[in-house]
XYZ file of C-alpha atoms in Angstrom:
186
model
C 2.197 -13.062 -8.365
C -0.884 -13.741 -5.916
C -0.110 -17.178 -5.860
C 3.442 -17.304 -5.787
C 3.228 -14.858 -2.288
C 0.800 -17.693 -0.834
C 2.587 -20.460 -1.749
C 6.102 -18.587 -0.451
C 4.451 -17.825 2.775
C 3.339 -21.167 3.076
C 7.062 -22.524 2.444
C 8.462 -20.292 4.971
C 5.957 -21.363 7.476
C 6.189 -25.372 6.675
C 2.698 -25.336 6.022
C 3.387 -26.249 2.254
C 2.776 -29.700 2.451
C 5.522 -31.191 0.051
C 6.339 -27.506 -1.678
C 9.848 -26.387 -1.998
C 10.868 -23.046 -3.257
C 14.199 -22.348 -4.121
C 14.036 -19.060 -5.649
C 11.228 -16.396 -7.161
C 11.440 -14.290 -9.662
C 8.732 -11.572 -10.083
C 7.488 -9.317 -12.623
C 5.517 -6.009 -12.851
C 2.822 -7.661 -10.800
C 0.358 -5.539 -8.110
C 2.318 -6.559 -5.077
C 1.858 -3.153 -3.229
C -2.084 -2.295 -3.129
C -1.129 1.099 -2.432
C 1.143 1.625 -5.576
C -1.247 -0.821 -7.680
C -3.843 1.261 -10.212
C -5.676 -1.423 -12.228
C -7.070 -0.136 -15.100
C -10.701 0.920 -15.721
C -12.197 -2.292 -16.741
C -10.509 -4.036 -13.741
C -11.595 -2.036 -11.275
C -15.436 -2.352 -12.838
C -15.148 -6.362 -12.820
C -13.370 -6.610 -9.501
C -16.719 -5.992 -7.826
C -18.458 -8.991 -8.393
C -22.107 -8.694 -8.920
C -25.012 -9.083 -11.619
C -23.615 -6.134 -13.371
C -19.939 -7.624 -13.695
C -21.644 -10.749 -14.636
C -23.583 -8.731 -17.523
C -20.401 -6.918 -18.574
C -18.182 -9.718 -18.937
C -20.991 -10.952 -21.566
C -20.414 -7.689 -23.506
C -16.586 -7.834 -23.765
C -15.608 -8.380 -27.290
C -12.072 -8.402 -28.900
C -12.414 -4.483 -29.811
C -12.862 -3.701 -26.337
C -10.659 -6.163 -24.808
C -7.798 -5.296 -27.415
C -8.037 -1.443 -26.685
C -7.797 -2.279 -23.012
C -5.134 -4.367 -23.020
C -3.094 -2.296 -25.751
C -3.156 0.414 -22.902
C -0.632 -1.691 -21.074
C 2.086 -2.370 -23.234
C 4.807 0.613 -24.556
C 3.853 2.311 -27.699
C 6.945 0.204 -29.071
C 6.012 -2.895 -27.928
C 2.832 -3.157 -28.823
C 1.219 -6.647 -29.610
C 0.550 -7.486 -33.509
C -3.528 -8.030 -34.344
C -2.300 -11.593 -34.666
C -1.183 -11.922 -30.623
C -4.307 -9.522 -29.887
C -6.780 -12.380 -31.044
C -4.462 -15.239 -29.698
C -4.707 -13.525 -26.245
C -8.262 -13.037 -26.559
C -8.886 -16.777 -28.168
C -7.106 -17.777 -24.752
C -9.193 -15.475 -22.641
C -12.291 -16.941 -24.330
C -11.445 -20.527 -24.261
C -13.866 -22.691 -22.217
C -15.757 -19.357 -21.326
C -12.668 -17.984 -19.438
C -14.324 -14.568 -19.893
C -17.479 -15.200 -18.219
C -15.406 -15.736 -15.119
C -13.122 -12.668 -15.237
C -15.090 -10.990 -12.354
C -14.205 -13.963 -10.296
C -10.816 -13.986 -11.610
C -10.167 -10.527 -10.788
C -10.689 -10.849 -7.015
C -7.240 -11.173 -6.754
C -7.209 -7.724 -6.630
C -9.269 -7.421 -3.258
C -7.334 -10.183 -1.986
C -4.209 -8.502 -2.170
C -5.633 -5.674 0.082
C -6.846 -8.177 2.472
C -3.680 -10.151 2.266
C -1.327 -7.583 2.473
C 0.351 -7.936 5.388
C 0.695 -11.845 5.079
C 2.054 -11.828 1.648
C 4.302 -8.678 1.755
C 5.290 -10.203 4.926
C 6.182 -13.238 3.504
C 8.327 -11.183 0.807
C 10.198 -9.129 3.491
C 11.162 -11.939 5.579
C 11.822 -14.747 3.439
C 15.210 -16.494 2.800
C 14.213 -17.283 -0.547
C 16.500 -15.741 -3.364
C 13.893 -13.193 -5.002
C 14.551 -11.092 -8.098
C 12.203 -8.451 -9.766
C 12.205 -7.985 -13.642
C 10.345 -4.866 -14.221
C 9.250 -2.652 -17.115
C 9.404 1.064 -16.287
C 6.770 2.063 -18.505
C 3.764 0.391 -16.460
C 1.091 2.074 -15.752
C -0.538 -0.492 -13.048
C 2.767 -0.450 -11.117
C 4.245 3.282 -11.993
C 7.902 3.838 -12.186
C 9.452 5.182 -9.596
C 6.441 4.736 -6.837
C 6.242 0.762 -7.246
C 10.166 0.253 -7.468
C 11.061 2.773 -4.621
C 8.621 1.007 -2.398
C 9.634 -2.474 -3.660
C 13.356 -1.729 -3.019
C 12.263 -0.149 0.426
C 10.547 -3.357 1.718
C 12.343 -6.272 -0.001
C 15.704 -5.523 0.573
C 17.166 -8.804 0.106
C 15.880 -8.768 -3.701
C 18.009 -8.117 -6.801
C 16.467 -6.667 -9.332
C 16.678 -6.047 -13.546
C 14.546 -2.947 -14.852
C 14.500 -3.526 -18.596
C 14.482 -1.021 -21.249
C 12.545 2.229 -21.057
C 9.903 1.433 -23.747
C 8.738 -2.127 -21.698
C 5.654 -1.835 -19.801
C 3.188 -4.082 -17.844
C 4.367 -7.334 -19.884
C 7.923 -7.424 -19.932
C 7.976 -11.028 -21.077
C 6.125 -10.325 -24.327
C 7.380 -6.788 -24.805
C 10.924 -7.898 -24.357
C 11.389 -11.628 -24.226
C 15.320 -11.637 -24.600
C 16.022 -8.819 -21.887
C 13.379 -10.689 -19.734
C 15.246 -14.128 -20.338
C 18.563 -13.019 -20.076
C 17.547 -11.115 -16.755
C 15.996 -14.360 -15.248
C 19.442 -16.388 -16.398
C 21.191 -13.863 -14.316
C 19.180 -14.379 -11.546
C 19.471 -18.050 -11.434
C 22.788 -18.339 -12.455
C 23.882 -15.698 -9.446
C 23.205 -18.700 -6.959
């Protein structure tokens, strides 16, 4: 979402070069710092420094899977093989060693809140939100109420009550159908 917000801002302010955004579909990202509740590991790692650089080297599959398990719904948990696929993706090319740098998006969302939320609230680009309501990172109803209040031009799809932070993984069919409905609406 962070990259999409910046590109939307640039698109709407003629600063994008040759990027044109015809529509934007969001899902369960921490759009608003005031309704975003990062997990414990994210909080620790987002403050770059010696401690976070040491912790990135200590994280193993068990710690990773335990932490990520908490942001999936109780009935939409990944299989052990899927957890291993996620972990393998993070470990590729030592990606786990830069997790503290990647998590800077949390600090950037606070720093650039007005710019990015302003882009969402003022754009004429068609917007849609596909949301998993069991998300502990962007909890319902707090997140959705703020989203609907501030991003009034957006349409919204709320998926099954058991879907959490990763709706595209937890309910791929529901997510796909919601997305198709959105892009077929214009």
